Amino acid sequence: HVHSDVDEVLDFLRWTREKVGSDGYIFLHNSATPSFIGENLADLVYLGEHTDPSIPLPGRMSPDMEFVPIVPRNGIIYGPWRTDEEGVLAHALEGWPVTASISTTKPTADDFTLNLYKALSGLGLDRYEFLRAGEKPVGTGNENVYASIYYRSNDAVIFCANIGEKKARAILKPDFPRIGWSRKGMIEIELGGRKKIYSTEEISKKGIPLSLPQDSYALLKLAKYKTR
């Protein structure tokens, strides 16, 4: 746990890798100090402990979060977010999980995190391509609403979240050409157990309306629909 001598940290990492071997696991928390060598020696990087006044949100994350995405990342909710839920959602929108025990002052944040994982589990998202919310693959029409997308050739999942201080209305417009989908055709969209069929042209022009309470999220499942 060294914060001042980078050479000592790297020496320690090399020594650790020798001890655990190529089949062992090293979890690195780089304390907002990104390192090419450190990430190459680690198997997982913990992000967090943000001390600068800016709030890390999709599209403007801090350097240690986006510097060298060599290995998988995990977040630590400790920083300037307005609420713990906002921090959890900001990480999830970028595809980064967070530790479950994140709050000593607000235990309900743990429940929020675990419920989010429950909603995402079982979707097989590791078998999809992914575009982070910071890459803006889905327009929302609201500065407080962000969306990322998991996609394949015939189906996709949009993860959308409102990290504003009040209820928000969004109009979702996926960038179909960016994920290799045609602008012509029909798509079945499932939201909250309800399914509806849209044309891709309609979605591109009018979008998908959605209302989200403060610090909440929604999952939309999209599947190409073949008419008989």
Coordinates of N, CA and C in Angstrom, one line a residue:
H1 N 0.9 -1.2 0.0 CA 0.0 0.0 0.0 C 0.9 1.2 0.0
V2 N 1.5 1.5 -1.2 CA 2.4 2.6 -1.3 C 1.9 3.7 -2.2
H3 N 1.9 4.9 -1.7 CA 1.3 6.0 -2.5 C 2.3 7.0 -3.1
S4 N 3.6 6.8 -2.8 CA 4.6 7.8 -3.2 C 5.7 7.3 -4.1
D5 N 6.1 6.0 -3.9 CA 7.2 5.5 -4.7 C 6.7 4.5 -5.7
V6 N 6.6 5.0 -7.0 CA 6.1 4.2 -8.1 C 7.0 3.0 -8.3
D7 N 8.3 3.2 -8.3 CA 9.2 2.1 -8.6 C 9.0 1.0 -7.5
E8 N 8.8 1.3 -6.3 CA 8.5 0.3 -5.3 C 7.3 -0.4 -5.5
V9 N 6.2 0.3 -6.0 CA 5.0 -0.4 -6.3 C 5.2 -1.4 -7.4
L10 N 5.9 -1.0 -8.5 CA 6.1 -1.9 -9.6 C 7.0 -3.1 -9.2
D11 N 8.0 -2.9 -8.4 CA 8.8 -4.0 -7.9 C 8.0 -5.0 -7.1
F12 N 7.1 -4.4 -6.3 CA 6.2 -5.3 -5.5 C 5.3 -6.1 -6.4
L13 N 4.8 -5.5 -7.5 CA 3.9 -6.2 -8.4 C 4.6 -7.3 -9.1
R14 N 5.9 -7.0 -9.5 CA 6.7 -8.0 -10.2 C 6.9 -9.2 -9.2
W15 N 7.3 -8.9 -8.0 CA 7.5 -9.9 -7.0 C 6.3 -10.7 -6.7
T16 N 5.1 -10.0 -6.7 CA 3.8 -10.7 -6.5 C 3.5 -11.7 -7.6
R17 N 3.7 -11.2 -8.9 CA 3.5 -12.0 -10.0 C 4.4 -13.3 -10.0
E18 N 5.6 -13.1 -9.6 CA 6.5 -14.3 -9.5 C 6.0 -15.3 -8.5
K19 N 5.4 -14.8 -7.4 CA 4.9 -15.6 -6.3 C 3.6 -16.4 -6.7
V20 N 2.7 -15.7 -7.4 CA 1.4 -16.3 -7.7 C 1.5 -17.1 -9.0
G21 N 2.5 -16.8 -9.9 CA 2.6 -17.4 -11.1 C 1.6 -16.9 -12.2
S22 N 1.8 -17.5 -13.4 CA 0.9 -17.0 -14.5 C -0.6 -17.4 -14.3
D23 N -0.8 -18.4 -13.5 CA -2.2 -18.9 -13.2 C -2.8 -18.1 -12.0
G24 N -2.0 -17.4 -11.3 CA -2.6 -16.7 -10.1 C -3.3 -15.4 -10.5
Y25 N -3.9 -14.7 -9.6 CA -4.6 -13.5 -9.8 C -4.1 -12.3 -9.0
I26 N -3.9 -11.2 -9.6 CA -3.5 -10.0 -8.9 C -4.6 -8.9 -9.2
F27 N -5.1 -8.4 -8.1 CA -6.1 -7.3 -8.1 C -5.3 -6.0 -7.8
L28 N -5.3 -5.0 -8.7 CA -4.6 -3.8 -8.5 C -5.5 -2.6 -8.3
H29 N -5.3 -1.9 -7.2 CA -6.0 -0.6 -7.0 C -5.0 0.5 -7.2
N30 N -5.1 1.2 -8.3 CA -4.0 2.1 -8.6 C -4.2 3.5 -8.1
S31 N -5.2 3.7 -7.2 CA -5.3 5.0 -6.4 C -5.2 6.2 -7.3
A32 N -5.9 6.2 -8.5 CA -6.0 7.3 -9.4 C -4.7 7.6 -10.1
T33 N -3.8 6.6 -10.1 CA -2.5 6.8 -10.7 C -2.3 5.7 -11.8
P34 N -2.7 5.9 -13.0 CA -2.7 4.9 -14.0 C -1.3 4.5 -14.4
S35 N -1.1 3.2 -14.8 CA 0.2 2.7 -15.1 C 0.1 1.6 -16.1
F36 N 0.8 1.7 -17.3 CA 0.9 0.7 -18.3 C 1.4 -0.6 -17.7
I37 N 2.5 -0.5 -17.0 CA 3.2 -1.7 -16.5 C 2.3 -2.3 -15.4
G38 N 1.7 -1.5 -14.6 CA 0.9 -2.1 -13.5 C -0.3 -2.9 -14.1
E39 N -0.9 -2.3 -15.1 CA -2.1 -3.0 -15.7 C -1.7 -4.3 -16.4
N40 N -0.5 -4.3 -17.0 CA 0.0 -5.5 -17.7 C 0.4 -6.6 -16.7
L41 N 0.7 -6.2 -15.4 CA 1.0 -7.2 -14.4 C -0.2 -7.7 -13.6
A42 N -1.3 -7.0 -13.8 CA -2.5 -7.3 -13.0 C -3.6 -8.1 -13.8
D43 N -4.6 -8.6 -13.1 CA -5.7 -9.3 -13.7 C -7.0 -8.6 -13.6
L44 N -7.0 -7.7 -12.6 CA -8.2 -6.8 -12.4 C -7.8 -5.5 -11.8
V45 N -8.3 -4.4 -12.3 CA -8.0 -3.1 -11.7 C -9.2 -2.6 -11.0
Y46 N -9.0 -2.1 -9.8 CA -10.1 -1.5 -9.0 C -10.0 0.0 -9.2
L47 N -11.1 0.6 -9.6 CA -11.2 2.1 -9.8 C -11.8 2.8 -8.7
G48 N -11.6 4.0 -8.5 CA -12.3 4.7 -7.5 C -11.4 5.6 -6.6
E49 N -11.9 6.0 -5.5 CA -11.2 7.0 -4.6 C -10.9 8.3 -5.3
H50 N -12.0 8.8 -5.9 CA -11.8 10.1 -6.7 C -11.8 11.3 -5.7
T51 N -10.8 12.1 -5.8 CA -10.6 13.2 -4.9 C -10.7 14.5 -5.6
D52 N -10.8 14.5 -7.0 CA -10.9 15.8 -7.7 C -12.4 16.3 -7.6
P53 N -12.6 17.5 -7.8 CA -14.0 18.1 -7.6 C -15.0 17.7 -8.7
S54 N -14.5 17.3 -9.9 CA -15.4 16.9 -10.9 C -16.0 15.5 -10.6
I55 N -17.3 15.4 -11.1 CA -18.0 14.1 -10.9 C -17.8 13.2 -12.1
P56 N -17.1 12.0 -11.9 CA -16.9 11.1 -13.1 C -18.2 10.6 -13.6
L57 N -18.6 11.0 -14.8 CA -19.8 10.5 -15.4 C -19.5 10.1 -16.8
P58 N -20.3 9.3 -17.5 CA -20.0 8.8 -18.8 C -19.6 9.9 -19.8
G59 N -18.5 9.7 -20.5 CA -18.0 10.8 -21.4 C -17.0 11.7 -20.8
R60 N -16.9 11.7 -19.5 CA -15.9 12.5 -18.8 C -15.4 11.8 -17.5
M61 N -15.0 10.5 -17.7 CA -14.5 9.8 -16.6 C -13.0 10.2 -16.3
S62 N -12.5 10.0 -15.1 CA -11.2 10.4 -14.8 C -10.1 9.5 -15.4
P63 N -8.9 9.9 -15.6 CA -7.9 9.2 -16.3 C -7.6 7.7 -15.9
D64 N -7.7 7.5 -14.5 CA -7.4 6.1 -14.1 C -8.5 5.2 -14.5
M65 N -9.7 5.7 -14.8 CA -10.8 4.8 -15.2 C -10.7 4.4 -16.7
E66 N -10.2 5.3 -17.5 CA -10.2 5.0 -19.0 C -8.8 4.9 -19.6
F67 N -7.7 5.1 -18.7 CA -6.4 5.2 -19.2 C -5.9 4.0 -20.1
V68 N -5.8 2.9 -19.5 CA -5.4 1.7 -20.2 C -6.3 0.5 -20.0
P69 N -7.3 0.4 -20.7 CA -8.3 -0.7 -20.5 C -7.7 -2.1 -20.9
I70 N -6.6 -2.5 -20.3 CA -6.0 -3.8 -20.7 C -6.7 -5.0 -20.0
V71 N -7.1 -4.8 -18.7 CA -7.7 -5.8 -17.9 C -9.1 -5.4 -17.5
P72 N -10.0 -6.3 -17.0 CA -11.3 -5.9 -16.5 C -11.2 -5.0 -15.4
R73 N -12.2 -4.2 -15.2 CA -12.2 -3.1 -14.2 C -13.4 -3.3 -13.2
N74 N -13.2 -2.9 -12.0 CA -14.2 -2.9 -10.9 C -14.2 -1.6 -10.2
G75 N -15.3 -1.0 -9.8 CA -15.4 0.3 -9.2 C -15.5 0.2 -7.7
I76 N -14.9 1.3 -7.1 CA -15.1 1.5 -5.7 C -15.9 2.8 -5.5
I77 N -17.0 2.8 -4.9 CA -17.8 4.0 -4.8 C -17.3 4.8 -3.6
Y78 N -16.4 5.7 -4.0 CA -15.8 6.6 -3.0 C -15.4 7.9 -3.7
G79 N -16.2 8.9 -3.7 CA -15.9 10.1 -4.5 C -17.0 11.1 -4.4
P80 N -17.0 12.0 -5.4 CA -17.9 13.2 -5.3 C -19.3 13.0 -5.9
W81 N -19.8 11.8 -6.1 CA -21.1 11.6 -6.6 C -22.2 12.1 -5.6
R82 N -23.2 12.6 -6.2 CA -24.3 13.1 -5.4 C -24.9 12.1 -4.5
T83 N -25.1 10.9 -5.0 CA -25.5 9.8 -4.2 C -24.7 8.5 -4.5
D84 N -24.8 7.5 -3.7 CA -24.1 6.2 -4.0 C -24.7 5.6 -5.2
E85 N -26.1 5.7 -5.3 CA -26.7 5.2 -6.5 C -26.2 5.8 -7.8
E86 N -26.0 7.1 -7.8 CA -25.5 7.8 -9.0 C -24.1 7.2 -9.3
G87 N -23.3 7.0 -8.3 CA -22.0 6.4 -8.6 C -22.1 5.0 -9.2
V88 N -23.0 4.2 -8.6 CA -23.2 2.8 -9.1 C -23.6 2.8 -10.6
L89 N -24.6 3.7 -10.9 CA -25.1 3.8 -12.3 C -24.1 4.3 -13.2
A90 N -23.3 5.3 -12.8 CA -22.2 5.8 -13.7 C -21.2 4.7 -14.1
H91 N -20.9 3.9 -13.1 CA -20.0 2.8 -13.4 C -20.6 1.7 -14.4
A92 N -21.9 1.4 -14.1 CA -22.6 0.4 -14.8 C -22.8 0.8 -16.3
L93 N -23.0 2.1 -16.5 CA -23.2 2.6 -17.8 C -21.9 2.5 -18.7
E94 N -20.8 2.4 -18.0 CA -19.5 2.2 -18.7 C -19.1 0.7 -18.8
G95 N -20.0 -0.1 -18.2 CA -19.7 -1.6 -18.2 C -18.8 -2.0 -17.1
W96 N -18.7 -1.2 -16.0 CA -17.8 -1.6 -14.9 C -18.7 -1.9 -13.7
P97 N -18.5 -3.1 -13.1 CA -19.2 -3.4 -11.9 C -18.6 -2.7 -10.7
V98 N -19.3 -2.7 -9.6 CA -18.7 -2.1 -8.4 C -18.8 -3.1 -7.2
T99 N -18.0 -2.8 -6.2 CA -18.1 -3.7 -5.0 C -19.5 -3.5 -4.4
A100 N -20.0 -4.6 -3.8 CA -21.3 -4.6 -3.2 C -21.4 -3.8 -1.9
S101 N -20.4 -4.0 -1.1 CA -20.4 -3.3 0.2 C -19.8 -1.9 0.0
I102 N -20.6 -1.0 -0.4 CA -20.1 0.3 -0.8 C -20.4 1.4 0.1
S103 N -21.3 1.2 1.0 CA -21.7 2.3 1.9 C -21.8 1.9 3.3
T104 N -21.2 2.7 4.2 CA -21.3 2.4 5.6 C -22.4 3.3 6.2
T105 N -22.7 4.4 5.5 CA -23.7 5.4 6.0 C -25.1 5.1 5.4
K106 N -25.1 4.4 4.3 CA -26.4 4.2 3.6 C -26.5 2.7 3.1
P107 N -26.8 1.8 4.0 CA -26.8 0.4 3.6 C -27.7 0.0 2.4
T108 N -28.8 0.9 2.2 CA -29.7 0.6 1.1 C -29.0 0.6 -0.2
A109 N -27.9 1.3 -0.3 CA -27.1 1.4 -1.6 C -26.6 0.0 -1.9
D110 N -26.3 -0.8 -0.9 CA -25.9 -2.2 -1.2 C -27.0 -3.0 -1.9
D111 N -28.3 -2.8 -1.4 CA -29.4 -3.5 -2.0 C -29.6 -3.0 -3.4
F112 N -29.4 -1.7 -3.6 CA -29.6 -1.1 -5.0 C -28.6 -1.8 -5.9
T113 N -27.4 -2.0 -5.5 CA -26.3 -2.6 -6.3 C -26.7 -4.0 -6.6
L114 N -27.0 -4.8 -5.6 CA -27.3 -6.2 -5.8 C -28.6 -6.4 -6.7
N115 N -29.6 -5.5 -6.5 CA -30.7 -5.6 -7.4 C -30.4 -5.3 -8.8
L116 N -29.5 -4.4 -9.1 CA -29.0 -4.1 -10.4 C -28.3 -5.3 -11.0
Y117 N -27.5 -5.9 -10.2 CA -26.8 -7.1 -10.7 C -27.8 -8.2 -11.1
K118 N -28.8 -8.3 -10.2 CA -29.9 -9.4 -10.5 C -30.6 -9.1 -11.8
A119 N -30.8 -7.8 -12.1 CA -31.5 -7.5 -13.3 C -30.7 -7.8 -14.5
L120 N -29.4 -7.6 -14.4 CA -28.5 -7.8 -15.5 C -28.1 -9.3 -15.7
S121 N -28.2 -10.1 -14.6 CA -27.7 -11.5 -14.7 C -28.7 -12.3 -15.5
G122 N -28.2 -13.3 -16.1 CA -29.0 -14.2 -16.9 C -29.3 -13.7 -18.4
L123 N -28.7 -12.5 -18.7 CA -28.9 -12.0 -20.1 C -27.8 -12.5 -21.0
G124 N -26.8 -13.1 -20.4 CA -25.6 -13.5 -21.3 C -24.9 -12.4 -21.9
L125 N -24.8 -11.2 -21.2 CA -24.2 -10.1 -21.9 C -22.8 -10.2 -22.3
D126 N -22.1 -11.2 -21.7 CA -20.7 -11.5 -22.1 C -20.6 -12.0 -23.5
R127 N -21.7 -12.3 -24.1 CA -21.7 -12.8 -25.5 C -22.1 -11.7 -26.5
Y128 N -22.2 -10.5 -26.0 CA -22.6 -9.4 -26.9 C -21.4 -8.4 -27.1
E129 N -21.4 -7.7 -28.1 CA -20.5 -6.5 -28.3 C -21.1 -5.4 -27.4
F130 N -20.2 -4.4 -27.1 CA -20.7 -3.4 -26.1 C -20.1 -2.1 -26.5
L131 N -21.0 -1.1 -26.4 CA -20.6 0.3 -26.5 C -21.0 1.1 -25.3
R132 N -20.0 1.7 -24.7 CA -20.2 2.4 -23.4 C -21.1 3.7 -23.6
A133 N -21.7 4.1 -22.5 CA -22.6 5.3 -22.6 C -21.8 6.5 -23.0
G134 N -20.5 6.5 -22.6 CA -19.6 7.7 -22.9 C -19.4 7.8 -24.4
E135 N -19.6 6.7 -25.2 CA -19.4 6.7 -26.6 C -20.7 7.1 -27.3
K136 N -21.8 7.4 -26.6 CA -23.0 7.9 -27.1 C -23.6 7.0 -28.2
P137 N -23.8 5.7 -27.9 CA -24.4 4.9 -29.0 C -25.9 5.0 -29.1
V138 N -26.5 5.6 -28.0 CA -28.0 5.8 -28.0 C -28.3 7.2 -27.5
G139 N -28.9 8.0 -28.4 CA -29.3 9.3 -28.0 C -30.5 9.3 -27.0
T140 N -30.5 10.2 -26.1 CA -31.6 10.2 -25.0 C -32.4 11.5 -25.0
G141 N -31.9 12.5 -25.6 CA -32.6 13.8 -25.6 C -32.7 14.4 -24.2
N142 N -31.9 14.0 -23.2 CA -31.9 14.5 -21.9 C -30.5 14.4 -21.3
E143 N -30.0 15.5 -20.8 CA -28.6 15.6 -20.4 C -28.4 14.7 -19.1
N144 N -29.4 14.4 -18.4 CA -29.3 13.6 -17.2 C -29.5 12.1 -17.4
V145 N -29.9 11.7 -18.6 CA -30.1 10.3 -19.0 C -29.1 9.8 -19.9
Y146 N -28.5 8.7 -19.6 CA -27.4 8.1 -20.4 C -27.8 6.7 -20.7
A147 N -27.3 6.2 -21.8 CA -27.6 4.8 -22.3 C -26.4 4.2 -22.9
S148 N -26.2 2.9 -22.6 CA -25.2 2.1 -23.2 C -25.9 0.9 -24.0
I149 N -25.2 0.2 -24.8 CA -25.9 -0.8 -25.6 C -25.0 -2.1 -25.7
Y150 N -25.6 -3.2 -25.5 CA -25.0 -4.5 -25.8 C -25.7 -5.0 -27.0
Y151 N -25.0 -5.5 -28.0 CA -25.6 -5.8 -29.3 C -25.0 -7.0 -30.0
R152 N -25.8 -7.7 -30.7 CA -25.4 -8.8 -31.6 C -26.1 -8.6 -33.0
S153 N -26.0 -9.5 -33.9 CA -26.5 -9.3 -35.2 C -28.1 -9.2 -35.2
N154 N -28.7 -9.9 -34.3 CA -30.2 -10.0 -34.3 C -30.9 -9.5 -33.1
D155 N -30.1 -9.2 -32.0 CA -30.8 -8.7 -30.8 C -29.8 -7.8 -30.0
A156 N -30.4 -7.0 -29.1 CA -29.6 -6.0 -28.4 C -30.3 -5.7 -27.0
V157 N -29.5 -5.2 -26.1 CA -30.0 -4.7 -24.8 C -29.5 -3.3 -24.6
I158 N -30.5 -2.4 -24.3 CA -30.1 -1.0 -24.0 C -30.2 -0.9 -22.5
F159 N -29.1 -0.4 -21.8 CA -29.1 -0.1 -20.4 C -29.2 1.4 -20.3
C160 N -30.3 1.9 -19.7 CA -30.5 3.3 -19.7 C -30.7 3.8 -18.2
A161 N -30.1 4.9 -17.8 CA -30.2 5.3 -16.4 C -30.4 6.9 -16.4
N162 N -31.2 7.3 -15.4 CA -31.3 8.7 -15.0 C -30.5 9.0 -13.8
I163 N -29.5 9.8 -14.0 CA -28.6 10.1 -12.8 C -28.8 11.6 -12.4
G164 N -30.0 12.1 -12.8 CA -30.3 13.5 -12.4 C -31.0 13.5 -11.0
E165 N -31.3 14.7 -10.6 CA -31.9 14.9 -9.2 C -33.4 14.9 -9.2
K166 N -34.0 14.6 -10.4 CA -35.5 14.5 -10.4 C -35.9 13.6 -11.5
K167 N -37.2 13.3 -11.6 CA -37.7 12.4 -12.6 C -37.4 13.0 -14.0
A168 N -37.1 12.1 -14.9 CA -36.7 12.6 -16.3 C -37.4 11.9 -17.3
R169 N -37.7 12.6 -18.4 CA -38.3 12.0 -19.6 C -37.2 11.9 -20.7
A170 N -37.1 10.8 -21.3 CA -36.1 10.6 -22.4 C -36.7 10.1 -23.7
I171 N -36.1 10.3 -24.8 CA -36.5 9.8 -26.1 C -35.3 9.0 -26.6
L172 N -35.3 7.7 -26.6 CA -34.2 6.9 -26.9 C -34.1 6.7 -28.4
K173 N -32.9 7.0 -29.0 CA -32.7 6.8 -30.4 C -31.4 6.0 -30.6
P174 N -31.4 4.7 -30.7 CA -30.2 3.9 -31.0 C -29.6 4.3 -32.3
D175 N -28.3 4.3 -32.4 CA -27.6 4.5 -33.7 C -27.4 3.2 -34.4
F176 N -28.4 2.8 -35.1 CA -28.5 1.5 -35.7 C -27.3 1.2 -36.7
P177 N -26.9 2.1 -37.6 CA -25.8 1.8 -38.4 C -24.5 1.5 -37.6
R178 N -24.4 2.1 -36.5 CA -23.1 2.0 -35.7 C -23.0 0.5 -35.1
I179 N -24.2 -0.1 -34.9 CA -24.1 -1.5 -34.4 C -24.3 -2.5 -35.6
G180 N -24.3 -2.0 -36.8 CA -24.4 -2.9 -38.0 C -25.8 -3.3 -38.3
W181 N -26.8 -2.5 -37.8 CA -28.2 -2.8 -38.1 C -28.7 -1.9 -39.2
S182 N -29.6 -2.4 -40.0 CA -30.2 -1.6 -41.1 C -31.3 -0.6 -40.5
R183 N -31.5 0.5 -41.2 CA -32.5 1.4 -40.8 C -33.9 1.0 -41.3
K184 N -33.9 -0.1 -42.1 CA -35.2 -0.6 -42.6 C -35.5 -2.0 -42.0
G185 N -36.7 -2.1 -41.5 CA -37.1 -3.4 -40.9 C -37.9 -3.1 -39.6
M186 N -38.3 -4.2 -39.0 CA -39.1 -4.2 -37.8 C -38.4 -4.7 -36.6
I187 N -38.7 -4.1 -35.4 CA -38.0 -4.5 -34.2 C -39.0 -4.6 -33.1
E188 N -38.9 -5.7 -32.3 CA -39.7 -6.0 -31.2 C -38.9 -5.5 -29.9
I189 N -39.6 -4.6 -29.2 CA -38.9 -4.0 -28.0 C -39.7 -4.5 -26.7
E190 N -38.9 -5.0 -25.8 CA -39.5 -5.4 -24.5 C -39.0 -4.5 -23.4
L191 N -40.0 -4.0 -22.7 CA -39.6 -3.1 -21.5 C -40.6 -3.4 -20.4
G192 N -40.0 -3.8 -19.3 CA -40.9 -4.1 -18.1 C -41.9 -5.3 -18.4
G193 N -41.5 -6.2 -19.2 CA -42.4 -7.4 -19.5 C -43.3 -7.1 -20.6
R194 N -43.4 -5.9 -21.1 CA -44.4 -5.6 -22.2 C -43.6 -5.5 -23.5
K195 N -44.2 -6.0 -24.5 CA -43.5 -6.0 -25.8 C -44.3 -5.2 -26.8
K196 N -43.6 -4.5 -27.7 CA -44.2 -3.7 -28.7 C -43.3 -3.7 -30.0
I197 N -44.0 -3.7 -31.1 CA -43.2 -3.7 -32.4 C -43.2 -2.3 -33.0
Y198 N -42.0 -1.9 -33.4 CA -41.7 -0.7 -34.0 C -41.0 -0.9 -35.4
S199 N -41.0 0.0 -36.3 CA -40.2 0.0 -37.4 C -38.9 0.8 -37.0
T200 N -37.8 0.3 -37.6 CA -36.5 1.0 -37.3 C -36.6 2.5 -37.7
E201 N -37.3 2.7 -38.8 CA -37.4 4.1 -39.3 C -38.2 4.9 -38.3
E202 N -39.2 4.4 -37.7 CA -40.0 5.1 -36.7 C -39.1 5.4 -35.5
I203 N -38.3 4.4 -35.0 CA -37.5 4.6 -33.9 C -36.4 5.7 -34.2
S204 N -35.8 5.6 -35.4 CA -34.8 6.6 -35.7 C -35.3 8.0 -35.8
K205 N -36.6 8.2 -36.2 CA -37.2 9.5 -36.3 C -37.8 10.0 -35.0
K206 N -38.7 9.2 -34.4 CA -39.4 9.6 -33.3 C -38.8 9.2 -31.9
G207 N -38.0 8.0 -32.0 CA -37.5 7.5 -30.8 C -38.4 6.7 -29.9
I208 N -37.9 6.2 -28.8 CA -38.7 5.4 -27.8 C -38.9 6.3 -26.6
P209 N -40.1 6.7 -26.3 CA -40.3 7.5 -25.1 C -40.1 6.7 -23.8
L210 N -39.6 7.3 -22.8 CA -39.3 6.6 -21.5 C -39.2 7.6 -20.4
S211 N -39.9 7.3 -19.3 CA -39.8 8.1 -18.1 C -39.0 7.4 -17.0
L212 N -38.1 8.0 -16.3 CA -37.3 7.4 -15.3 C -37.3 8.3 -14.0
P213 N -37.6 7.7 -12.9 CA -37.4 8.4 -11.6 C -35.9 8.7 -11.4
Q214 N -35.7 9.6 -10.4 CA -34.3 9.9 -10.0 C -33.5 8.7 -9.6
D215 N -32.3 8.6 -10.1 CA -31.4 7.5 -9.7 C -32.0 6.2 -10.0
S216 N -32.5 6.0 -11.2 CA -33.1 4.7 -11.6 C -32.6 4.3 -13.0
Y217 N -33.0 3.0 -13.3 CA -32.5 2.5 -14.6 C -33.6 1.7 -15.3
A218 N -33.4 1.4 -16.5 CA -34.3 0.5 -17.3 C -33.5 -0.3 -18.3
L219 N -34.0 -1.5 -18.5 CA -33.4 -2.4 -19.5 C -34.4 -2.6 -20.7
L220 N -34.0 -2.3 -21.9 CA -34.9 -2.5 -23.0 C -34.2 -3.6 -23.9
K221 N -35.0 -4.6 -24.2 CA -34.5 -5.7 -25.0 C -35.1 -5.5 -26.4
L222 N -34.2 -5.5 -27.4 CA -34.5 -5.3 -28.8 C -34.2 -6.6 -29.6
A223 N -35.2 -7.0 -30.4 CA -34.9 -8.2 -31.3 C -35.5 -7.9 -32.7
K224 N -34.8 -8.2 -33.7 CA -35.3 -8.0 -35.0 C -36.5 -8.9 -35.2
Y225 N -37.5 -8.3 -35.8 CA -38.8 -9.0 -36.0 C -39.1 -9.3 -37.4
K226 N -39.3 -10.6 -37.7 CA -39.6 -11.0 -39.1 C -41.1 -11.1 -39.3
T227 N -41.6 -10.4 -40.2 CA -43.0 -10.5 -40.6 C -43.3 -11.7 -41.4
R228 N -44.4 -12.4 -41.2 CA -44.7 -13.6 -42.0 C -45.4 -13.2 -43.3

